[in-house]
Short mmCIF file of C-alpha atoms in Angstrom, two decimals:
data_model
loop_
_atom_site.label_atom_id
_atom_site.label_comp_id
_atom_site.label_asym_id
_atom_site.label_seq_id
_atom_site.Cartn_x
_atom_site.Cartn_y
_atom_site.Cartn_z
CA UNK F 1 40.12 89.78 64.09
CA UNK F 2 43.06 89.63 61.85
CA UNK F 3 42.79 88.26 58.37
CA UNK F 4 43.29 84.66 57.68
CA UNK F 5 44.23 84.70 54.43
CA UNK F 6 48.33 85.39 53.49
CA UNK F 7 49.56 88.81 54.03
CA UNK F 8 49.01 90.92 51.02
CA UNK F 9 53.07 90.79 50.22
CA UNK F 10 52.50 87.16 49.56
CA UNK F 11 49.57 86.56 47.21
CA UNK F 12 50.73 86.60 43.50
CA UNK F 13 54.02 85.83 43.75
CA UNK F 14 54.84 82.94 41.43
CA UNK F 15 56.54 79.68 41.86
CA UNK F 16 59.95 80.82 40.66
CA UNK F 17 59.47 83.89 42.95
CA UNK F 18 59.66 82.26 46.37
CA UNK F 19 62.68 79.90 45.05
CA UNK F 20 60.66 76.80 45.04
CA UNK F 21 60.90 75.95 41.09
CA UNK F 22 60.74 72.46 39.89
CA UNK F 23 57.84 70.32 39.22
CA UNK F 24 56.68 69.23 42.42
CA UNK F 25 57.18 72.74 43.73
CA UNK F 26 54.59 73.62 46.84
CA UNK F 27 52.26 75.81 46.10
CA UNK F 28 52.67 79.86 47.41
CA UNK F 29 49.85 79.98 49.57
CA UNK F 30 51.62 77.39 51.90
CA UNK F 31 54.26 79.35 52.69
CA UNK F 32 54.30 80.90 56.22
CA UNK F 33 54.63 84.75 56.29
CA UNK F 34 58.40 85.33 57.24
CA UNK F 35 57.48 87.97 59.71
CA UNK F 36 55.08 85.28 61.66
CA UNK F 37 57.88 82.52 62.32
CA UNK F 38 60.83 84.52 64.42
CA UNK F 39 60.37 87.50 66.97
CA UNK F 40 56.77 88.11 67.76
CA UNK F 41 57.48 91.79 67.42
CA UNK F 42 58.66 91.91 63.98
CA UNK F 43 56.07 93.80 61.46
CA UNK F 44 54.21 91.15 59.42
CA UNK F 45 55.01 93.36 56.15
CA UNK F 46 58.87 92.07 56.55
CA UNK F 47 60.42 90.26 54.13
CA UNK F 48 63.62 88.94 54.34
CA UNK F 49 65.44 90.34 51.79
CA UNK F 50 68.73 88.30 51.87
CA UNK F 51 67.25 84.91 50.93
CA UNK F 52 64.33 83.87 48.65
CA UNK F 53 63.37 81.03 51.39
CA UNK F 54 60.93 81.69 53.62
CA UNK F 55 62.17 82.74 57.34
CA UNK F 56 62.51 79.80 59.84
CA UNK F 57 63.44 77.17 57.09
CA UNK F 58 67.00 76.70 55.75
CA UNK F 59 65.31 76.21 52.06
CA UNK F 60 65.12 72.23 51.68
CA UNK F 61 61.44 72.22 52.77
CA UNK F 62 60.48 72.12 49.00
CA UNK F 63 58.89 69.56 47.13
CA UNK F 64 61.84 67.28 45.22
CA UNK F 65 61.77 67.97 41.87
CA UNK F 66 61.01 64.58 39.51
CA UNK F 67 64.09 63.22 37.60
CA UNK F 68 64.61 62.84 34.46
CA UNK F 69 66.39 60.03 33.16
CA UNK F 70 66.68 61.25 29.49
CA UNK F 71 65.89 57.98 28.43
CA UNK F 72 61.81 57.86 27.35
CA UNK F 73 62.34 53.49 26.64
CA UNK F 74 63.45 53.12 30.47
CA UNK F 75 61.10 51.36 32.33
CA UNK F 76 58.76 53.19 34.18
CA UNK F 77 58.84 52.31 38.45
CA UNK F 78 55.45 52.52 40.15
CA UNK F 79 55.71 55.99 42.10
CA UNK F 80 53.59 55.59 45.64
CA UNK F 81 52.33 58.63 46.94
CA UNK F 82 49.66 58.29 49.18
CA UNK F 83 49.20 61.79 50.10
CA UNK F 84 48.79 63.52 46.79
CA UNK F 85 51.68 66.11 47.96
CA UNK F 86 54.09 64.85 44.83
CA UNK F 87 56.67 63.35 47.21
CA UNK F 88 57.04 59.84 47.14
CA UNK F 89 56.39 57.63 49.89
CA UNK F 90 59.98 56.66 50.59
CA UNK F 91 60.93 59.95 50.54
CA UNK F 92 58.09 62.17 52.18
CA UNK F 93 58.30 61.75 56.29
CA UNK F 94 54.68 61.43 56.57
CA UNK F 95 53.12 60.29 53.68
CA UNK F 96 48.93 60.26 55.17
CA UNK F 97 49.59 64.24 55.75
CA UNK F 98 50.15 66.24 52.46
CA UNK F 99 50.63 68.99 54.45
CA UNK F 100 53.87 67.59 55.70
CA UNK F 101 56.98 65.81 53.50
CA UNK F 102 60.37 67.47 54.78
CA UNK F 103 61.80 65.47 57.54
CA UNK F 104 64.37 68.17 58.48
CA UNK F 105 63.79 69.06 62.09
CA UNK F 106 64.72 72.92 63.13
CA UNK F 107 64.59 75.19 66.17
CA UNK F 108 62.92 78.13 65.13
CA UNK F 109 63.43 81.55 66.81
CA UNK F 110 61.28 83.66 68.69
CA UNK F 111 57.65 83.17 69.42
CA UNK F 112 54.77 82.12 67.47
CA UNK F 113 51.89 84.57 68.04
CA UNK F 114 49.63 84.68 64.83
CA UNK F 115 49.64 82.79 60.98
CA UNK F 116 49.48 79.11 62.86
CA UNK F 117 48.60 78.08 60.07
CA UNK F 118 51.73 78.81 58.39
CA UNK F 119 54.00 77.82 61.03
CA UNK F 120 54.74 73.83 59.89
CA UNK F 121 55.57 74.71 56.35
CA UNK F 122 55.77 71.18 54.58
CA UNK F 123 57.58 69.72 58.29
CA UNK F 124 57.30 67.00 59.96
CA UNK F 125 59.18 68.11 63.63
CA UNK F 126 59.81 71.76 64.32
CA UNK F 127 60.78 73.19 67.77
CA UNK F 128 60.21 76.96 69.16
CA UNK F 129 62.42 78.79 70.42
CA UNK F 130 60.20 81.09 72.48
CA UNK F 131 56.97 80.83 72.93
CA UNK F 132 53.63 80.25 71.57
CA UNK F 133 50.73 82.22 72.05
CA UNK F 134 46.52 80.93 71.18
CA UNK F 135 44.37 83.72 71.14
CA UNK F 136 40.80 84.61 70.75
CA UNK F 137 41.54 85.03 67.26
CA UNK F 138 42.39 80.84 66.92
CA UNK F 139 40.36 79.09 65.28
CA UNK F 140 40.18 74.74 65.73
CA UNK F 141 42.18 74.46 62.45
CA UNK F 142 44.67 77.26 63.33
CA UNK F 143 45.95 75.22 66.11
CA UNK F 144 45.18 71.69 64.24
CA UNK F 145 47.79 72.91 61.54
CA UNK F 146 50.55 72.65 64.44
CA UNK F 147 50.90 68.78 63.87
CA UNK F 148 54.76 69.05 63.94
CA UNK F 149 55.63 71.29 67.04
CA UNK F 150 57.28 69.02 68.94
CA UNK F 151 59.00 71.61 71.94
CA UNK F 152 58.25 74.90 73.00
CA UNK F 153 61.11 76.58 74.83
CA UNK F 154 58.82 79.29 76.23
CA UNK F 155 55.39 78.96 77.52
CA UNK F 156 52.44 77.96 75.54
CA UNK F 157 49.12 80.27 76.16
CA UNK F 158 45.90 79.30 75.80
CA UNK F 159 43.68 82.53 76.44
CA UNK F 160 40.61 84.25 76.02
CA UNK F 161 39.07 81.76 72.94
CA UNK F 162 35.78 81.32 72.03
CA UNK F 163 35.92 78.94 69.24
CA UNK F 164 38.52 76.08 71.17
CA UNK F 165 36.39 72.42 72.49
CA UNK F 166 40.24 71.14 72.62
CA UNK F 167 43.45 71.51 72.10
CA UNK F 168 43.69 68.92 68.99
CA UNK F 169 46.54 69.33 66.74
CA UNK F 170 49.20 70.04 69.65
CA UNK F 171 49.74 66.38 69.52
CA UNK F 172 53.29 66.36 68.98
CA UNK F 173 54.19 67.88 71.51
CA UNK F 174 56.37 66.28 74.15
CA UNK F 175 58.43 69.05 76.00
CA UNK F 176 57.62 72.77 77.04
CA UNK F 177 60.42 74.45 78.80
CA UNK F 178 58.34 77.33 80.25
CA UNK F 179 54.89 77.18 81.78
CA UNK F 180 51.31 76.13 79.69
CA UNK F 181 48.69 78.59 80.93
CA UNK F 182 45.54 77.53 80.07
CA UNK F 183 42.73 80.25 81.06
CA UNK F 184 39.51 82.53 80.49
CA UNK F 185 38.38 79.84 77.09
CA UNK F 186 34.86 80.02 76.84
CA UNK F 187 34.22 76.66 74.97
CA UNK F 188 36.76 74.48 75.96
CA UNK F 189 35.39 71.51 77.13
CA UNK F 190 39.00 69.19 77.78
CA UNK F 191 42.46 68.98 76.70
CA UNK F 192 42.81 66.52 74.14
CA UNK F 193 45.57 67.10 71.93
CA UNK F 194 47.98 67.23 74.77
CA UNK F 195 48.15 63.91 74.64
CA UNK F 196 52.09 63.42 74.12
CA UNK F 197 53.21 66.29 76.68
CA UNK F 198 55.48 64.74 79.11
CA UNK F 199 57.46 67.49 80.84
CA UNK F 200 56.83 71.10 81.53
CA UNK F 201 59.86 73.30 83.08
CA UNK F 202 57.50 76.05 84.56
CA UNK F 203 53.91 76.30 85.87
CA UNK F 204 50.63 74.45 84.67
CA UNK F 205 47.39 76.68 85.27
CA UNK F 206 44.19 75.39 84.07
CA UNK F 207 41.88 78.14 85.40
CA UNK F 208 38.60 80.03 84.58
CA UNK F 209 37.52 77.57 81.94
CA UNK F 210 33.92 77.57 82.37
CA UNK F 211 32.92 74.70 80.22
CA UNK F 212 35.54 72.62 80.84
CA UNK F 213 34.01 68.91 82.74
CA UNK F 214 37.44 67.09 82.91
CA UNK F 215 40.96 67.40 82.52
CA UNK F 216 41.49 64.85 79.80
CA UNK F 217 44.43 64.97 77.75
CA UNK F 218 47.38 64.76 79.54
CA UNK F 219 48.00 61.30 79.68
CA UNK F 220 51.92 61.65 79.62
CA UNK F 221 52.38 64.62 81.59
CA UNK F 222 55.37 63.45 84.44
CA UNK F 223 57.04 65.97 86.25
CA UNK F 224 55.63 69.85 86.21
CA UNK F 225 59.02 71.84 87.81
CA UNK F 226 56.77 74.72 88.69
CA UNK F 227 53.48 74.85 90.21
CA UNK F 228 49.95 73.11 89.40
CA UNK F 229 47.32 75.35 89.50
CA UNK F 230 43.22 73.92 88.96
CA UNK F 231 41.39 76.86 90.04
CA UNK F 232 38.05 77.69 89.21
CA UNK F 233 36.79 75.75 86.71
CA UNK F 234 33.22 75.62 87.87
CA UNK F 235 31.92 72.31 85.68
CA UNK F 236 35.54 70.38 85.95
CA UNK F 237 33.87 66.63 87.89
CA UNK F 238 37.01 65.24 87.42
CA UNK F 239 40.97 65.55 86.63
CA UNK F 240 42.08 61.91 85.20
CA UNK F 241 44.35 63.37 82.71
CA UNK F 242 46.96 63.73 85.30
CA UNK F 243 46.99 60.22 86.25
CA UNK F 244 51.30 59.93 84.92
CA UNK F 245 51.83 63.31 87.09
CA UNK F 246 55.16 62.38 89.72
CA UNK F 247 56.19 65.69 90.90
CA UNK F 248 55.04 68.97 90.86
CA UNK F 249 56.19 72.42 92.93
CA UNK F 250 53.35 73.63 94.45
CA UNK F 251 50.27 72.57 94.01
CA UNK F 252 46.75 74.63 94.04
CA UNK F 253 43.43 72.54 93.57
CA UNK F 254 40.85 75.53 94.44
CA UNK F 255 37.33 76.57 93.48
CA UNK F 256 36.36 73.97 91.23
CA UNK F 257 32.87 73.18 92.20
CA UNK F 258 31.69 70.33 90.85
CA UNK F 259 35.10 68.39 91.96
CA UNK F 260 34.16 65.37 93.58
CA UNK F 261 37.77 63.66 94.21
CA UNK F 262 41.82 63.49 93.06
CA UNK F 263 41.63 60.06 92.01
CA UNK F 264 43.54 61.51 88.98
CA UNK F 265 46.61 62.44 91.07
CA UNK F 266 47.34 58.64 91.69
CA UNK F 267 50.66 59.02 90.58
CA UNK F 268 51.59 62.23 92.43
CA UNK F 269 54.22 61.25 95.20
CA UNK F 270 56.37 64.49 95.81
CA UNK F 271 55.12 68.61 96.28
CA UNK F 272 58.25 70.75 95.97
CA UNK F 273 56.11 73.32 97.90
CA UNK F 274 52.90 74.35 99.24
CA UNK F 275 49.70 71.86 98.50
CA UNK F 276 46.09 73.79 99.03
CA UNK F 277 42.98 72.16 98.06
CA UNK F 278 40.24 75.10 98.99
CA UNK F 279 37.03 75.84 98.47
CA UNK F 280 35.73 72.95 96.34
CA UNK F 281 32.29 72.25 97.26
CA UNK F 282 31.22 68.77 96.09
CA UNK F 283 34.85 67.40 97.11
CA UNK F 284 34.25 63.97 99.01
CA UNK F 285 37.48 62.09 98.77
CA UNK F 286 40.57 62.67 98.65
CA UNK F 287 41.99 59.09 98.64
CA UNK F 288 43.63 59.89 95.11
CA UNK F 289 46.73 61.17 97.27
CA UNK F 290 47.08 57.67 98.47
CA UNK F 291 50.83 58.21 97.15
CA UNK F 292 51.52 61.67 97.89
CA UNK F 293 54.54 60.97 100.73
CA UNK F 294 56.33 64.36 100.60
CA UNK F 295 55.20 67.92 101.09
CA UNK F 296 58.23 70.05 101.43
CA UNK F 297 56.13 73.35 102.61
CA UNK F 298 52.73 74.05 103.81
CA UNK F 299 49.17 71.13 103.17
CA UNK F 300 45.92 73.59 103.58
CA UNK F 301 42.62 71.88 103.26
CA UNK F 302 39.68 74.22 103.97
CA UNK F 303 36.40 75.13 102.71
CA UNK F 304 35.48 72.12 101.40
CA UNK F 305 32.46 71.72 102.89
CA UNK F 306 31.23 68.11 101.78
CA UNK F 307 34.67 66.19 102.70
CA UNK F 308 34.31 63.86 105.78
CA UNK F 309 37.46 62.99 106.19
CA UNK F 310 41.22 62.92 105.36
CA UNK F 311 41.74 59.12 103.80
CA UNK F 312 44.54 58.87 101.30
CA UNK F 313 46.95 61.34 103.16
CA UNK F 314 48.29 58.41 105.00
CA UNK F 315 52.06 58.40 102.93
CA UNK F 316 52.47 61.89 104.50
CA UNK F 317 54.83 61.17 107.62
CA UNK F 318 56.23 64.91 108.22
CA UNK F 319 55.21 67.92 106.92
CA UNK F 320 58.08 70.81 107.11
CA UNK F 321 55.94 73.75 107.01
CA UNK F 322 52.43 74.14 108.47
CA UNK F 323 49.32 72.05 108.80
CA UNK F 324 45.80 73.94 108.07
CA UNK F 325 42.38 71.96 108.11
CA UNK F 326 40.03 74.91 108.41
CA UNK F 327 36.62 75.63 107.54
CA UNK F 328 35.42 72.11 106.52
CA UNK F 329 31.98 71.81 107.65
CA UNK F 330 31.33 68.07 106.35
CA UNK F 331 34.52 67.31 107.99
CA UNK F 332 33.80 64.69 111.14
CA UNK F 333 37.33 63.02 111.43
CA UNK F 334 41.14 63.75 110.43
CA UNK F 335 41.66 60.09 110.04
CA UNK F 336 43.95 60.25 106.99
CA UNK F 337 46.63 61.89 108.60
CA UNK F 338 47.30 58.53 110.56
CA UNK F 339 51.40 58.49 110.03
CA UNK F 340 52.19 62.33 110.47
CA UNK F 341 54.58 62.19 113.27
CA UNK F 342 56.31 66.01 112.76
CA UNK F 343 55.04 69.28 111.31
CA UNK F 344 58.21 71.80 110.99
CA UNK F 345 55.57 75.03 110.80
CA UNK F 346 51.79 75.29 112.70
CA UNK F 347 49.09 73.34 113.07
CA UNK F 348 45.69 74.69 112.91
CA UNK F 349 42.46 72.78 113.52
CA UNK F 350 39.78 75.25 113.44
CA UNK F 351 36.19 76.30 112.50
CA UNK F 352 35.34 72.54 111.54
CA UNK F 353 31.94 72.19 112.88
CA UNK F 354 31.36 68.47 112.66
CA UNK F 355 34.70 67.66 113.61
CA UNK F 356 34.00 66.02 117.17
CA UNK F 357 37.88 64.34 117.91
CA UNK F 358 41.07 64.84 117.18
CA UNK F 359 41.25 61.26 116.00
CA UNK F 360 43.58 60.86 113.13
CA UNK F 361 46.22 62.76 114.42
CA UNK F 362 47.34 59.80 116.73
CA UNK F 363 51.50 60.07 115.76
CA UNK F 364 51.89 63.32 115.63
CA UNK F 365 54.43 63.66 118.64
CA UNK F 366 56.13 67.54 117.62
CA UNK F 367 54.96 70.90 116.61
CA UNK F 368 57.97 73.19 115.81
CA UNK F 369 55.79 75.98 115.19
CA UNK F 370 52.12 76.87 117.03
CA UNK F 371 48.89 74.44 117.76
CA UNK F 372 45.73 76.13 117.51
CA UNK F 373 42.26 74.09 118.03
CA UNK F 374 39.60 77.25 117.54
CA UNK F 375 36.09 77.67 117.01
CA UNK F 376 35.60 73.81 116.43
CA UNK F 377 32.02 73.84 117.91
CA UNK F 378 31.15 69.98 117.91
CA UNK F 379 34.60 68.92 119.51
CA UNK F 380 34.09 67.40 122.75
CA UNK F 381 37.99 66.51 124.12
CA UNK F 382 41.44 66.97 122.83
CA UNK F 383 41.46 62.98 122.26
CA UNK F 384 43.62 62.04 118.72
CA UNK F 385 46.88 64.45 119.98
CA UNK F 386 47.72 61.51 122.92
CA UNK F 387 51.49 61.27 121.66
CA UNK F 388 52.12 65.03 121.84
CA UNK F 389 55.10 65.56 123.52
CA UNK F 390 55.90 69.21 122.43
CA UNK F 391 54.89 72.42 120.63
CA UNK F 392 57.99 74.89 119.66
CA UNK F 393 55.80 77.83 119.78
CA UNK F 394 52.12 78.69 121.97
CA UNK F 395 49.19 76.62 122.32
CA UNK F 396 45.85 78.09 121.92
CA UNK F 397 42.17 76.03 122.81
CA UNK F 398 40.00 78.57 121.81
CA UNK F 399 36.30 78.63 121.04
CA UNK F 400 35.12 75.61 121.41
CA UNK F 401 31.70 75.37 122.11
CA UNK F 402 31.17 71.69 123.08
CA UNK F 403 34.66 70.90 124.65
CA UNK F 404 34.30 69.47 127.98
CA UNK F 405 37.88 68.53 128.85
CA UNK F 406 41.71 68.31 127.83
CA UNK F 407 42.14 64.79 127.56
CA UNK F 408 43.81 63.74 124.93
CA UNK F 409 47.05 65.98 125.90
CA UNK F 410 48.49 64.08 128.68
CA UNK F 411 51.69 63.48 126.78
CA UNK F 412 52.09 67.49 126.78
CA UNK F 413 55.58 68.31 128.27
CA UNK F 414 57.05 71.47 126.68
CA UNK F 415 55.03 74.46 125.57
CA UNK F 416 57.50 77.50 123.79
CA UNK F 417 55.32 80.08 123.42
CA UNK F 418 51.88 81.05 125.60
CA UNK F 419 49.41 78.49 127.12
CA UNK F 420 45.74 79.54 126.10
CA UNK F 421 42.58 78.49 127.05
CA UNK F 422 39.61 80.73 126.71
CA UNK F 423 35.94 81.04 125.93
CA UNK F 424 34.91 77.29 125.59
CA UNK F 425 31.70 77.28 127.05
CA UNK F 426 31.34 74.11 128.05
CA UNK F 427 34.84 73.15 129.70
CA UNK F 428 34.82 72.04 132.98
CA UNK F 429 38.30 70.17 133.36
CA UNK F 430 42.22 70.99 132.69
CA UNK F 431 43.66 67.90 134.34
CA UNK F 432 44.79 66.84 131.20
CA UNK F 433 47.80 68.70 131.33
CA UNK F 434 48.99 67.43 134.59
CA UNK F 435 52.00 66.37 132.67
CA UNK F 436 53.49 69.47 131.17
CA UNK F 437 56.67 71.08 133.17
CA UNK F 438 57.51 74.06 131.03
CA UNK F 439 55.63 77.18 129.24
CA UNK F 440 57.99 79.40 127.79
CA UNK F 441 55.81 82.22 128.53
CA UNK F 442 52.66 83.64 130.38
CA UNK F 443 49.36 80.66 131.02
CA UNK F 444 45.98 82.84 130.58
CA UNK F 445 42.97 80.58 131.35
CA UNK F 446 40.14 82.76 130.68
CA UNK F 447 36.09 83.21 130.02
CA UNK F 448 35.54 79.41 130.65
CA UNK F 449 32.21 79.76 132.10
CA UNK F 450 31.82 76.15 133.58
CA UNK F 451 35.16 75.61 134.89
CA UNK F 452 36.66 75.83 138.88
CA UNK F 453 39.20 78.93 138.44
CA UNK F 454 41.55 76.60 141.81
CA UNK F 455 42.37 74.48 138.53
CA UNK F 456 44.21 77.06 136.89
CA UNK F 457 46.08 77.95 140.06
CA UNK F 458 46.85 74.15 140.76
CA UNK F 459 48.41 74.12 137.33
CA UNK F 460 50.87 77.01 137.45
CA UNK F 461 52.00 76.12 141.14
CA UNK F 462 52.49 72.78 139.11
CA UNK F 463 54.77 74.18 136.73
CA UNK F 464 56.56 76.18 139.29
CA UNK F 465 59.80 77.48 137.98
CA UNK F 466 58.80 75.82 134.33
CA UNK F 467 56.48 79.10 133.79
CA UNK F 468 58.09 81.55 132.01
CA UNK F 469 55.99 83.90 132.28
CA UNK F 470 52.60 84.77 134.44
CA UNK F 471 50.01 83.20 135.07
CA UNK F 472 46.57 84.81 134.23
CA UNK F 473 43.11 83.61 134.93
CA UNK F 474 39.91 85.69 134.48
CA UNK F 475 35.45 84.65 134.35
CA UNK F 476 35.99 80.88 134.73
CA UNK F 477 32.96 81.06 137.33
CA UNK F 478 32.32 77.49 137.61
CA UNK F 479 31.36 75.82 140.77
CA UNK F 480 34.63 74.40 142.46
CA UNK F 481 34.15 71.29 144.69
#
């Protein structure tokens, strides 16, 4: 751990020394090591020999120095300083902090990696030019000594610490333009101290915390231009810090196991790119997405075994990449999905074993890409995908154990790709695609144990010249009236 005193080149050096003279002088151990404030690589031992101010302030941070009238009969004015730091109150910026009296505001270069301490210097606002990192070194007042960062033009890091419950003393800050990683912190129990963050210009990752239980603290946070990431936090219940969040890139809510909804993504109307919510076990609801209208890329929902359903999806009306609801095995309904009417990629229903309907998917009427409905055991028909008109690419009914018929389809024209429908034990019945004219390539109707094999040879004489392909038919042994 590195020392947390000032560097030895510091300690000793007098008033007059550092070029702060004058009566209300600050004091030399609250002057921030020059080699701290600029680029994170320079050696800590450098001074800066061209200027007795320390590096990163312009010299004007110091302490007035009183005035003296020359007249000892003028009448003495009441001096208010409420602080104690020997700046009066009308001229110290924040006179409850006497850790902070220079309202100059400055941009300082490089990136802030150790001495946080050091780093306001007697400010009030100070932005970073690069970026700032919080270590395992940090300690609480380390980072509560950053009262007057106000941007970040980098990213901020929060790694590795032991000793962080929260993120207090970041609470000026309003803007970071790169991303705020915030992973691997043993103790950190929320984000507080976040509190006035409104925009962040890369990624936000809030990962691997193992104590944190919600995701308090960012209250003002609007539009993240990269991608959210709230990935396995094992104790997070709940996320209502987001509840300001507009717009984000992608979006990753995965492995959080105690999650039991998104009600704190209220506000969150627009994905730039791919949603996934995975593999969080206690999730029940995800009506917090009630607002959520556009997903420009891909929505995956899968292994998250306790939802039931799909309720608060509703303000999605196309999707232009693909459609995944896999692996859910709570998961009895899509109703949710009510208003999706085009999805520009797949769809994939599969491996949902309470799932008994297709119910919920009742507008969708195009597929550019492929439909695949696989290894859904309790689904019984095809019933919720009645306005399917088309499907860009193949179809494949696979694997379902408890699927009697194909009703449901009977809006089915146009087929791309290949037509498949194999090993679903129980299937007795293809007459729901009586409608459909074209398959842009081979039909194989196979291993369907129950069902007549003269319906698959009705349907491809029925699609005559539409078949682009063969037709194939193998083991559907079923008695044929």
């Amino acid at each position: 751990m590195p020392p947390r005193s000032p560097p030895v080149w510091a300690i000793g050096l007098g008033v007059a020394g550092l070029g702060l003279g004058g009566c209300g002088a600050r004091k030399a151990e609250t002057v921030p090591p020059e080699a701290v404030v600029g680029n994170a690589s320079a050696d800590v031992g450098e001074v800066d020999e061209t200027s007795d101010a320390p590096l990163g302030t312009d010299g004007d941070s110091t302490r007035p120095e009183a005035s003296d009238t020359g007249d000892d009969t003028a009448a003495v004015e009441e001096v208010v300083d409420a602080d104690g730091d020997g700046v009066p109150q009308g001229e110290d910026c924040d006179d409850t902090n006497p850790n902070a009296w220079d309202p100059t505001y400055e941009v300082v270069p490089g990136d802030q990696v150790a001495w946080l301490e050091y780093f306001c210097s007697g400010h009030c606002a100070l932005g970073l030019e690069g970026s700032l990192w919080i270590d395992e070194y940090a300690r609480p007042e380390d980072v509560a000594a950053l009262t007057c960062l106000t941007d970040v033009g980098g990213d901020v890091r929060v790694a590795n610490s032991h000793l962080l419950v929260d993120l207090g003393g970041l609470d000026a800050l309003r803007r970071v333009g790169g991303s705020v990683l915030i992973g691997s912190n043993d103790g950190l129990r929320d984000l507080t101290g976040l509190g006035a963050l409104e925009f962040i210009g890369g990624d936000l990752s809030v990962a691997q915390n193992p104590e944190l239980v919600e995701l308090a603290g960012l209250d003002s946070l609007v539009v993240v231009d990269g991608g959210l990431r709230l990935g396995d936090n094992p104790k997070m219940v709940a996320i209502p810090g987001l509840a300001a969040l507009e717009s984000v890139g992608d979006a990753d809510v995965s492995y959080n196991h105690s999650l039991t909804d998104l009600d704190g993504l209220a506000s969150l109307s627009h994905v730039g790119g791919r949603f996934h919510i995975l593999d969080n076990d206690a999730l029940v609801d995800v009506s917090g997405l009630s607002a959520l209208s556009v997903v420009e890329d891909a929505l995956y929902i899968a292994g998250n075994d306790a939802l039931p359903d799909l309720r608060g999806l509703g303000a999605i009306s196309e999707l232009d990449g693909d459609l995944l609801v896999s692996g859910n095995d709570g998961l009895t309904s899509l109703v949710g999905l009510d208003t999706l009417t085009r999805v520009g990629g797949t769809v994939e229903v599969e491996y949902n074993h309470a799932l008994s309907s297709l119910a919920g998917l009742d507008a969708l009427t195009g597929v550019h890409g492929m439909l695949t409905v696989e290894g859904n055991t309790g689904l019984s028909s095809m019933e919720g995908l009645d306005a399917l008109e088309w499907v860009g690419g193949p179809v494949r009914v696979v694997r379902n154990g408890a699927l009697h018929n194909l009703s449901g389809l009977e809006q089915l024209v146009f087929v791309g790709g290949t037509l498949d429908v194999n090993h679903n034990d129980s299937l007795t019945s293809i007459a729901g695609l009586t409608s459909l004219s074209t398959v842009g390539d081979d039909v194989t109707v196979s291993e369907n144990p129950v069902l007549c094999d003269d319906q698959v040879t009705d349907l491809c004489a029925l699609l005559g010249t539409g078949l682009g392909g063969s037709c194939m038919s193998s083991n559907n042994t079923g008695t044929c009236p």
